[in-house]
Coordinates of C-alpha atoms in Angstrom, one line a residue:
M1 CA -66.0 135.6 187.9
G2 CA -66.5 138.4 184.3
K3 CA -63.8 138.4 181.9
K4 CA -61.6 141.0 183.8
G5 CA -61.2 139.0 186.8
S6 CA -59.7 136.2 184.9
I7 CA -57.3 138.4 183.4
Y8 CA -56.0 139.9 186.6
I9 CA -55.9 136.2 187.8
S10 CA -53.6 135.1 184.8
V11 CA -51.5 138.0 185.2
F12 CA -51.0 137.6 188.9
L13 CA -50.3 133.7 188.4
I14 CA -47.6 134.5 185.7
L15 CA -45.9 137.2 187.9
A16 CA -45.6 134.8 190.8
L17 CA -43.9 132.4 188.8
L18 CA -41.7 134.8 187.5
L19 CA -40.8 135.7 191.0
T20 CA -40.3 132.2 192.0
A21 CA -37.9 131.5 189.6
C22 CA -36.1 134.5 190.0
S23 CA -35.7 133.7 193.7
K24 CA -34.7 129.9 192.9
N25 CA -31.7 131.6 190.6
N26 CA -30.7 133.6 193.7
E27 CA -30.2 130.9 196.2
P28 CA -26.9 129.3 197.4
A29 CA -25.8 126.1 195.7
N30 CA -25.8 124.5 199.0
G31 CA -29.1 125.7 200.0
G32 CA -28.0 127.9 202.7
K33 CA -27.5 125.3 205.1
N34 CA -24.4 127.6 206.7
E35 CA -24.6 131.2 207.2
N36 CA -21.4 133.1 207.6
N37 CA -22.0 136.1 209.5
G38 CA -25.7 137.2 207.3
T39 CA -23.8 136.0 204.0
K40 CA -24.0 132.6 202.9
T41 CA -21.5 130.3 202.3
E42 CA -20.6 129.7 198.8
N43 CA -20.1 126.5 197.5
A44 CA -16.8 125.6 196.2
E45 CA -18.1 122.6 193.8
N46 CA -20.6 124.8 192.4
P47 CA -18.6 125.8 189.2
A48 CA -18.5 129.3 187.6
D49 CA -19.7 129.7 184.2
D50 CA -15.5 129.6 183.4
G51 CA -15.9 125.6 185.0
K52 CA -13.8 127.0 187.6
P53 CA -15.3 126.9 191.1
A54 CA -16.8 129.9 192.8
T55 CA -14.1 130.5 195.3
W56 CA -11.2 131.2 192.6
I57 CA -9.0 133.7 192.7
A58 CA -5.9 133.6 190.3
D59 CA -3.7 131.0 189.4
R60 CA -0.4 132.0 191.1
K61 CA 1.9 131.2 193.8
I62 CA 1.5 133.6 197.0
K63 CA 4.4 133.8 199.2
G64 CA 3.9 134.6 202.5
L65 CA 6.9 135.5 205.5
V66 CA 6.0 134.6 209.2
F67 CA 7.5 137.1 212.1
M68 CA 6.5 134.6 214.7
G69 CA 8.3 131.8 216.8
T70 CA 7.7 128.2 215.6
D71 CA 6.0 126.8 218.6
D72 CA 3.0 129.2 217.4
Y73 CA 3.6 128.1 213.9
T74 CA 5.0 126.0 210.9
E75 CA 5.8 126.8 207.5
D76 CA 5.2 123.0 206.7
M77 CA 1.8 122.2 204.9
N78 CA 0.5 118.9 204.4
V79 CA 0.4 118.0 200.5
E80 CA -3.5 117.6 200.3
I81 CA -4.3 120.2 202.2
K82 CA -2.3 122.7 199.4
Q83 CA -3.6 120.6 196.7
K84 CA -7.2 121.5 198.0
I85 CA -6.6 125.0 198.3
K86 CA -4.7 124.9 194.7
D87 CA -8.1 123.6 193.4
M88 CA -10.3 125.8 195.0
T89 CA -8.6 129.0 194.7
G90 CA -6.0 129.2 192.2
I91 CA -3.8 129.7 194.7
E92 CA -0.2 128.0 195.6
L93 CA 0.6 128.8 199.8
E94 CA 4.0 129.0 200.5
L95 CA 5.0 130.0 204.1
E96 CA 8.3 130.6 205.6
I97 CA 9.3 131.5 209.2
M98 CA 12.1 134.4 209.9
K99 CA 14.4 132.8 212.5
A100 CA 15.3 135.3 215.4
D101 CA 16.1 134.6 218.8
H102 CA 13.1 137.7 219.4
S103 CA 10.3 137.5 216.7
I104 CA 10.5 141.8 216.8
D105 CA 14.4 141.5 216.0
G106 CA 13.3 139.4 212.9
L107 CA 10.6 141.7 211.8
I108 CA 13.5 144.7 212.1
A109 CA 16.0 143.2 210.1
G110 CA 13.4 142.2 207.7
I111 CA 11.6 145.6 207.4
A112 CA 15.1 146.8 207.1
S113 CA 16.5 144.7 204.1
G114 CA 13.1 146.0 201.9
D115 CA 13.1 142.6 200.4
L116 CA 9.7 141.2 201.3
P117 CA 6.9 138.6 199.8
D118 CA 3.7 138.9 199.0
F119 CA 2.8 139.4 202.3
I120 CA 4.0 139.5 205.8
T121 CA 2.3 138.4 209.0
F122 CA 3.7 139.4 212.8
Y123 CA 2.5 139.4 216.4
L124 CA 0.3 142.3 217.2
N125 CA -1.7 141.8 220.4
N126 CA -2.1 145.8 220.7
S127 CA -1.0 149.0 219.4
G128 CA 1.2 148.9 222.7
R129 CA 3.0 146.1 221.2
P130 CA 6.5 146.6 220.2
E131 CA 6.0 145.6 216.8
M132 CA 3.4 147.9 216.0
S133 CA 6.3 151.1 216.0
V134 CA 7.9 148.9 213.5
I135 CA 5.4 148.2 210.9
L136 CA 3.8 151.9 211.8
K137 CA 7.5 153.6 210.7
A138 CA 7.2 151.1 207.5
A139 CA 3.9 152.5 206.6
R140 CA 4.2 156.1 206.9
E141 CA 7.5 155.3 204.4
G142 CA 5.3 153.8 202.0
M143 CA 6.5 150.1 202.4
F144 CA 2.9 149.0 202.7
T145 CA -0.2 148.7 200.7
D146 CA -3.2 150.8 201.2
L147 CA -5.6 148.0 202.3
T148 CA -9.1 150.0 202.3
P149 CA -10.1 150.2 199.0
L150 CA -9.3 146.6 198.7
I151 CA -11.2 145.1 201.5
K152 CA -14.5 147.0 200.6
E153 CA -15.9 144.3 198.0
T154 CA -14.8 141.3 200.4
K155 CA -17.4 139.3 203.0
V156 CA -15.3 139.3 205.8
F157 CA -13.3 141.6 205.8
S158 CA -15.6 144.6 204.4
K159 CA -17.0 144.0 208.3
Y160 CA -14.1 145.9 209.6
L161 CA -15.5 149.1 207.5
Q162 CA -18.6 148.9 209.6
D163 CA -18.9 151.2 212.3
D164 CA -19.7 148.8 215.8
Y165 CA -17.4 146.1 214.7
L166 CA -13.6 146.2 215.6
P167 CA -12.9 147.4 219.1
L168 CA -11.4 151.1 219.8
D169 CA -7.4 150.1 219.7
T170 CA -8.0 148.2 216.5
K171 CA -9.9 150.9 214.6
Y172 CA -8.3 153.9 215.8
G173 CA -4.9 152.4 217.1
V174 CA -3.8 149.7 214.9
M175 CA -5.6 150.4 211.4
F176 CA -7.6 153.5 211.0
R177 CA -5.2 155.5 212.5
P178 CA -6.4 159.3 211.9
E179 CA -2.8 159.9 210.4
F180 CA -3.7 157.7 207.3
N181 CA -6.8 159.8 206.7
G182 CA -8.9 156.6 205.9
S183 CA -6.3 153.9 204.5
S184 CA -5.4 151.2 206.6
Y185 CA -2.0 149.6 206.1
F186 CA -2.2 146.3 208.5
I187 CA -5.2 143.9 209.5
H188 CA -5.8 143.0 213.1
M189 CA -6.5 139.7 212.9
N190 CA -8.7 137.5 215.6
V191 CA -11.1 139.9 216.0
N192 CA -14.4 138.1 217.5
R193 CA -17.8 138.0 215.6
E194 CA -19.8 139.4 218.5
G195 CA -18.5 141.9 221.2
G196 CA -17.9 140.6 224.4
A197 CA -18.3 136.8 223.2
T198 CA -16.6 134.2 224.6
T199 CA -14.5 131.9 222.4
R200 CA -12.8 130.2 224.8
K201 CA -13.2 129.8 228.8
Y202 CA -10.4 130.2 229.9
V203 CA -8.8 129.4 233.1
G204 CA -5.4 130.2 234.3
G205 CA -3.1 131.1 237.0
P206 CA -1.2 129.6 239.3
F207 CA -2.3 125.3 240.1
I208 CA -1.8 123.2 242.5
R209 CA -1.2 119.3 242.5
K210 CA -4.7 118.0 243.8
D211 CA -3.1 114.9 245.8
I212 CA -1.1 117.5 248.0
A213 CA -4.1 119.9 248.2
D214 CA -5.9 116.8 249.3
T215 CA -3.5 115.7 251.7
L216 CA -3.1 118.9 253.4
K217 CA -6.6 119.7 253.3
V218 CA -6.6 122.4 251.8
D219 CA -9.8 124.0 249.0
P220 CA -7.1 126.0 246.6
R221 CA -10.2 128.4 245.5
T222 CA -9.8 129.4 249.3
I223 CA -6.5 131.1 248.4
K224 CA -6.6 135.0 247.8
T225 CA -3.7 136.4 248.8
S226 CA 0.0 136.9 248.4
E227 CA 0.4 135.9 252.2
Q228 CA -1.9 132.6 252.0
L229 CA -0.4 131.1 249.3
Y230 CA 3.2 131.6 250.7
E231 CA 1.8 130.0 253.8
L232 CA 0.1 127.1 251.5
A233 CA 4.2 127.1 249.8
K234 CA 5.6 126.3 253.3
K235 CA 3.1 123.5 254.1
I236 CA 4.0 122.3 251.0
K237 CA 8.0 121.8 251.8
D238 CA 7.4 120.8 255.4
G239 CA 4.9 117.8 253.7
G240 CA 7.9 116.4 252.1
F241 CA 5.9 116.0 248.8
K242 CA 8.0 114.0 245.9
D243 CA 7.6 113.8 242.3
T244 CA 7.0 110.5 240.2
N245 CA 10.4 110.6 239.8
G246 CA 10.9 110.1 243.9
N247 CA 12.6 114.0 243.9
A248 CA 11.3 116.5 246.1
V249 CA 9.3 118.8 244.4
Y250 CA 9.4 122.5 244.3
P251 CA 6.6 124.3 246.4
I252 CA 6.3 127.1 243.7
G253 CA 7.3 126.2 240.2
P254 CA 7.9 128.3 237.4
S255 CA 5.2 128.8 234.2
Y256 CA 4.5 125.5 232.4
W257 CA 6.0 127.7 229.4
G258 CA 9.2 129.1 231.4
G259 CA 10.7 131.7 233.1
K260 CA 8.6 134.8 232.9
E261 CA 7.3 137.1 235.3
V262 CA 3.6 136.1 236.3
G263 CA 0.9 138.8 237.7
A264 CA -1.5 135.9 238.9
L265 CA 0.9 134.5 241.4
Y266 CA 0.7 138.0 243.6
P267 CA -1.6 140.7 241.8
D268 CA -2.1 142.3 245.3
L269 CA 1.3 143.2 244.9
S270 CA 1.1 144.9 241.6
W271 CA 0.2 147.9 239.9
G272 CA -1.6 147.5 236.9
A273 CA -1.3 144.4 234.2
S274 CA 2.0 143.0 234.7
D275 CA 2.4 143.6 231.0
Q276 CA 1.7 147.3 231.3
R277 CA 2.2 148.5 235.3
I278 CA 0.4 151.3 234.6
K279 CA -3.4 152.5 235.9
P280 CA -4.9 155.4 238.0
D281 CA -5.0 155.4 241.7
K282 CA -8.2 156.1 243.6
D283 CA -8.2 159.6 242.7
G284 CA -7.7 159.3 239.0
K285 CA -4.1 159.8 239.0
W286 CA -2.2 157.8 236.5
L287 CA 0.9 155.7 237.9
H288 CA 3.4 154.1 236.7
E289 CA 4.1 150.9 239.2
A290 CA 7.8 152.6 239.5
Q291 CA 6.0 155.4 241.1
T292 CA 4.2 153.0 243.9
E293 CA 5.5 151.3 247.0
F294 CA 3.9 147.6 245.0
A295 CA 7.8 147.0 243.5
M296 CA 9.4 146.6 246.8
K297 CA 6.2 145.1 248.3
R298 CA 6.7 142.6 245.5
I299 CA 10.3 142.2 245.5
E300 CA 10.3 141.6 249.1
F301 CA 7.6 138.4 248.8
V302 CA 9.6 137.2 246.2
Q303 CA 13.2 137.4 248.3
K304 CA 11.1 135.4 251.4
L305 CA 10.3 133.0 248.7
L306 CA 13.5 132.4 247.5
K307 CA 15.6 132.7 250.7
E308 CA 13.2 129.9 252.1
K309 CA 13.5 127.9 249.2
L310 CA 9.9 128.1 248.2
I311 CA 9.9 128.7 244.9
H312 CA 12.5 127.4 241.7
P313 CA 15.5 129.5 242.0
E314 CA 15.1 129.7 237.7
F315 CA 11.3 130.7 238.5
F316 CA 12.0 133.9 236.2
T317 CA 14.8 132.9 233.9
I318 CA 14.6 128.9 233.0
D319 CA 13.5 127.5 229.7
E320 CA 10.8 126.1 228.0
S321 CA 11.3 122.5 228.2
R322 CA 12.9 122.3 231.9
A323 CA 9.6 124.4 233.1
T324 CA 7.4 122.1 231.0
E325 CA 9.1 119.0 232.0
A326 CA 8.4 120.1 236.1
A327 CA 4.9 120.0 235.4
L328 CA 4.7 116.6 233.9
N329 CA 6.8 115.2 236.2
G330 CA 4.7 117.0 239.1
T331 CA 8.1 118.5 240.5
S332 CA 6.1 121.8 240.4
A333 CA 3.6 121.3 243.3
I334 CA 2.3 124.2 242.5
I335 CA 2.5 125.3 238.7
G336 CA 3.2 129.0 238.5
D337 CA 0.9 129.4 235.6
M338 CA -0.7 127.2 233.2
H339 CA -4.5 126.9 232.2
N340 CA -7.6 123.8 231.8
Y341 CA -6.9 123.3 228.3
Q342 CA -3.4 121.6 228.8
E343 CA -3.6 118.0 227.7
F344 CA -1.8 116.8 229.9
N345 CA -4.0 117.1 232.5
N346 CA -7.6 116.4 231.6
D347 CA -7.9 114.0 234.5
M348 CA -7.4 117.1 236.4
H349 CA -4.5 116.4 238.6
Y350 CA -3.5 119.6 238.9
L351 CA -6.5 122.4 240.5
P352 CA -6.5 126.2 239.8
I353 CA -5.7 128.3 242.9
G354 CA -7.7 131.5 243.8
P355 CA -8.1 134.1 242.0
L356 CA -6.2 136.1 244.1
D357 CA -7.9 139.3 244.7
N358 CA -6.4 142.1 243.1
A359 CA -4.0 145.3 245.3
D360 CA -7.1 147.4 246.0
S361 CA -10.2 145.6 245.0
P362 CA -11.6 141.5 245.1
Y363 CA -10.6 139.3 241.9
Q364 CA -13.3 140.0 239.0
M365 CA -13.1 138.8 235.7
Q366 CA -12.1 141.2 232.9
V367 CA -13.1 140.4 229.4
D368 CA -12.3 142.9 226.3
F369 CA -14.9 144.0 224.1
K370 CA -12.7 142.4 221.3
S371 CA -9.3 142.0 220.9
G372 CA -6.4 141.0 218.5
Y373 CA -3.9 139.0 218.7
S374 CA -1.3 139.3 215.1
G375 CA -1.7 141.1 212.3
W376 CA -0.7 141.3 208.3
A377 CA 0.8 143.4 205.7
I378 CA 1.0 143.6 201.8
P379 CA 4.5 145.3 201.1
S380 CA 4.0 148.0 198.2
T381 CA 5.9 145.9 195.8
T382 CA 3.5 143.1 195.4
K383 CA 1.7 142.6 192.4
N384 CA -1.8 142.3 192.0
P385 CA -2.3 142.7 196.2
E386 CA -6.3 142.7 195.6
E387 CA -5.8 138.7 195.1
I388 CA -3.7 138.3 197.9
V389 CA -6.6 139.9 200.2
K390 CA -9.3 137.7 198.6
F391 CA -7.3 135.0 199.5
A392 CA -7.6 136.2 202.8
D393 CA -11.2 136.7 202.4
F394 CA -11.5 132.8 201.5
L395 CA -9.5 131.9 204.7
A396 CA -11.6 134.0 207.1
S397 CA -14.6 132.7 205.3
R398 CA -16.7 129.6 206.9
E399 CA -15.3 127.5 203.9
G400 CA -11.8 128.4 203.8
K401 CA -12.1 128.3 208.1
L402 CA -13.8 124.8 208.0
L403 CA -10.6 123.2 205.7
W404 CA -7.8 125.1 207.8
Q405 CA -9.1 123.9 211.0
Y406 CA -10.8 120.8 210.3
G407 CA -8.8 119.5 207.3
I408 CA -10.6 117.3 204.4
E409 CA -14.0 116.1 204.8
G410 CA -13.8 112.2 204.5
R411 CA -10.2 111.8 205.6
D412 CA -10.4 114.2 208.6
Y413 CA -14.1 114.3 209.2
T414 CA -17.8 113.8 208.1
L415 CA -20.5 116.6 208.0
D416 CA -24.0 116.1 210.0
E417 CA -27.6 116.8 208.9
K418 CA -27.0 120.5 209.5
G419 CA -23.4 121.1 208.0
N420 CA -21.2 120.8 211.0
P421 CA -18.1 118.9 210.9
K422 CA -17.7 115.7 212.8
V423 CA -13.8 115.0 213.9
K424 CA -13.1 111.3 213.2
Q425 CA -12.3 108.8 216.3
E426 CA -9.2 108.0 214.2
V427 CA -7.8 111.6 213.9
L428 CA -8.2 112.3 217.8
D429 CA -7.0 108.9 218.9
L430 CA -3.9 110.1 216.5
K431 CA -3.8 113.7 218.1
A432 CA -3.9 111.8 221.7
S433 CA -1.2 109.3 221.1
D434 CA 1.4 111.0 218.4
P435 CA 0.4 114.6 218.4
N436 CA 3.7 115.1 215.5
A437 CA 2.3 112.5 213.3
A438 CA -1.1 114.2 214.4
K439 CA 0.1 117.6 213.1
K440 CA 1.6 116.5 209.7
L441 CA -2.4 116.2 208.6
G442 CA -2.0 119.8 208.3
F443 CA -5.0 121.8 210.0
A444 CA -5.4 123.6 212.9
G445 CA -7.3 120.9 215.2
V446 CA -4.4 119.3 215.2
G447 CA -1.7 121.9 215.6
N448 CA -1.1 123.4 212.3
S449 CA -2.5 126.9 212.2
F450 CA -0.7 128.0 208.8
G451 CA -4.7 129.3 208.0
E452 CA -4.8 131.4 211.3
L453 CA -2.3 133.8 209.9
L454 CA -4.6 135.6 207.2
G455 CA -7.5 133.8 208.4
G456 CA -8.6 134.0 211.9
T457 CA -10.6 136.4 212.6
D458 CA -14.4 137.0 212.9
I459 CA -14.6 134.5 215.1
D460 CA -17.5 132.8 216.3
R461 CA -16.9 128.7 216.1
M462 CA -20.1 128.1 217.6
A463 CA -22.1 129.8 215.2
D464 CA -19.8 128.4 212.4
F465 CA -19.2 124.8 213.3
G466 CA -21.6 123.6 216.5
E467 CA -19.1 123.6 219.0
M468 CA -16.5 125.8 220.8
E469 CA -13.9 123.2 220.8
F470 CA -12.4 120.9 218.4
G471 CA -14.4 117.3 218.3
E472 CA -16.0 118.7 221.3
S473 CA -19.4 117.9 219.7
V474 CA -18.5 114.4 219.0
H475 CA -16.0 113.2 221.5
P476 CA -16.6 115.1 224.7
E477 CA -14.4 113.2 226.7
V478 CA -11.6 115.1 225.0
L479 CA -12.5 118.0 226.9
A480 CA -13.0 116.5 230.2
G481 CA -11.0 117.8 232.4
A482 CA -10.8 121.2 231.2
N483 CA -14.5 121.3 231.2
G484 CA -14.3 119.9 234.9
L485 CA -12.3 122.9 235.6
I486 CA -14.4 125.3 234.3
E487 CA -17.2 124.0 236.5
Y488 CA -14.7 123.6 239.4
F489 CA -13.9 127.3 239.0
D490 CA -17.5 128.5 238.3
W491 CA -16.3 129.7 235.3
D492 CA -19.8 131.0 234.4
G493 CA -20.4 132.4 237.8
K494 CA -17.5 134.8 237.1
R495 CA -18.2 135.8 234.0
K496 CA -21.9 137.1 234.7
D497 CA -20.3 139.6 237.0
A498 CA -17.4 140.4 234.5
K499 CA -16.5 143.5 233.8
I500 CA -16.0 144.6 229.7
N501 CA -13.6 146.5 228.4
D502 CA -12.9 148.5 225.3
G503 CA -10.1 151.0 225.1
Y504 CA -6.3 150.7 224.5
P505 CA -3.8 149.6 226.7
P506 CA -1.9 152.5 228.6
L507 CA 1.3 151.8 226.5
S508 CA -0.7 152.0 223.2
F509 CA 0.3 155.6 223.0
L510 CA 4.4 155.4 223.0
G511 CA 4.5 155.4 219.3
E512 CA 2.9 159.2 219.3
F513 CA 5.1 160.5 222.6
D514 CA 7.7 162.6 221.8
R515 CA 10.5 160.7 223.7
G516 CA 8.6 157.2 223.0
T517 CA 11.8 155.4 222.0
E518 CA 13.3 156.7 224.9
L519 CA 10.4 156.0 227.3
K520 CA 10.1 152.1 226.1
T521 CA 13.9 151.8 226.7
A522 CA 13.8 152.6 230.3
L523 CA 10.1 150.7 230.9
D524 CA 12.4 147.6 229.5
N525 CA 14.9 148.3 231.8
Y526 CA 12.4 148.6 234.3
N527 CA 11.1 145.0 234.0
D528 CA 14.7 143.9 233.8
S529 CA 15.6 145.7 237.0
L530 CA 12.7 144.0 238.7
T531 CA 14.1 140.6 238.1
R532 CA 17.5 141.8 238.8
A533 CA 16.2 142.8 242.0
Y534 CA 14.5 139.8 243.2
Y535 CA 17.8 137.9 243.4
T536 CA 19.9 141.0 244.8
K537 CA 21.4 139.8 248.7
N538 CA 19.1 142.2 250.3
L539 CA 16.3 145.0 250.1
D540 CA 18.6 148.4 250.1
E541 CA 20.4 146.2 247.1
A542 CA 16.9 146.2 245.5
K543 CA 16.2 149.4 246.3
K544 CA 19.2 151.0 245.1
V545 CA 18.4 149.0 241.4
M546 CA 14.8 150.0 241.3
D547 CA 15.8 153.9 241.9
S548 CA 18.1 153.9 239.2
A549 CA 14.9 152.5 237.1
L550 CA 12.9 155.2 238.2
K551 CA 15.5 157.7 237.8
Q552 CA 16.0 156.5 234.1
L553 CA 11.8 156.8 233.7
Q554 CA 11.8 160.1 234.5
A555 CA 14.5 160.8 232.5
A556 CA 12.5 159.4 229.6
G557 CA 9.5 161.8 230.7
L558 CA 7.4 159.2 232.6
D559 CA 5.7 162.3 234.0
D560 CA 5.0 163.2 231.1
Y561 CA 3.1 160.0 229.5
M562 CA 1.0 160.1 232.8
K563 CA -0.4 163.4 231.9
L564 CA -0.6 162.0 227.9
L565 CA -2.6 159.0 229.4
E566 CA -5.3 161.4 231.4
Q567 CA -5.6 163.4 228.1
K568 CA -6.4 159.8 226.0
N569 CA -8.5 158.4 228.7
A570 CA -10.8 161.8 228.7
D571 CA -11.5 160.8 225.1
E572 CA -14.3 158.7 224.1
K573 CA -12.5 157.5 221.3
T574 CA -9.0 156.8 222.7
R575 CA -10.4 155.4 226.4
V576 CA -7.3 153.7 228.1
K577 CA -8.3 150.0 229.8
Y578 CA -6.6 149.1 232.8

């Protein structure tokens, strides 16, 4: 090797050493064990130059007003969790739940007062939910901060700006509405990281007591029509079955969560989803249920059940506590609606029925490409709104989720070699023996979902924590019942043939319909009229009630709204799902 070659080798080695040094300086402090959707997780224990953790935001208090029910959320926070958040971010979080008979009434009153804290949260399953018109009006009146420039530099919420990340309704119906010209005033939450992904294998609908099904020699999965359900209810009544207190059972009891309409009980007698009641017919003409024969068919069926005492007399109106008690005591031979994750059914003593077929097609599982559940906004009066957005981004990160979903390392869980949390047995034992005491530990796994309000989005639990359910990876027996019912239902088999939907619910466009307020009132009246019609003396009286409801719908512009849906569905950006 000549002198010139030695020089080249020396230069190469120096460059290689420099590149290696630069690479090490850019590595995450935790060695990159966990990734949060392509972004390496920062280590809160790794101090920045000023001695504060890398997750530090600001030394301030942030107050949030929650326009959602106390059944779903609590304003109480565990002291240690609260301090951990303070240590990591500098933020002292304070929550208040607006008390109201209906959450939307609280939202209307709260916004009307104009006295709002640093952020507000609210229900928002989709742009067709009633809350949308309330917050939309407030945004148009300049009450909220434009969030688009604030989320650009975030790690999680900046994904909302990517072309294919958000579902259609969230993108164009909720957040980036054309009328706002790129601005956005609400963040839609609970969006899955991957389109069409499953975050939980729900088996829902009516469930029957296994001992009763066994005695009657009925396989609940063979029940496919409302008429078969009726015949099953008659056999239950004739069988003289008792609950745990020795009282006679109701063949068909209410939903586990209280009185309400349950579409899954008779989908072959319904038109569209039970919260929409709109879909096109076989010729592509959009129709509301009031314009079909299905409402009267269902009324006739329910009246038959009531007359023959085959259904709980307060099926549509009973309060939640009594309905739940009926389920726990076995008073409901068939629970009108529940799902497979109910802890009281971990021994699978209730089994799912059906699923029943639709009015015009066999059952097919429906899966949303992605969907939302709630939302939040920052009032225009909030100082330094970028700090609220940064705090939300922290809660939506893997570090944030680990804290509000699993609690505190060492106290509530340990980490395995992959960096995934392993829930402590004593936490699961406390949750099973005393749920209220467990909830005071203050994180979502034990029932306190405060972090979900701002951080529950970009969801992929398997990628983030190595399990789909809290504690499942180390204690699978906790979900033995839920998983057994998933297998019994053949959930995976049905998922293979599922229809994946991305679009707007039919009622999403009420806000832009010129008679939207009147039509919304008429739609609410239609739903109330249905319940009244179920309890009329006969079908003639029921028909008068429903004819009156239809007239109000037509006067409010129902036909024109159906034409609007036809136009919207023809546009790729505003497809309607049903």
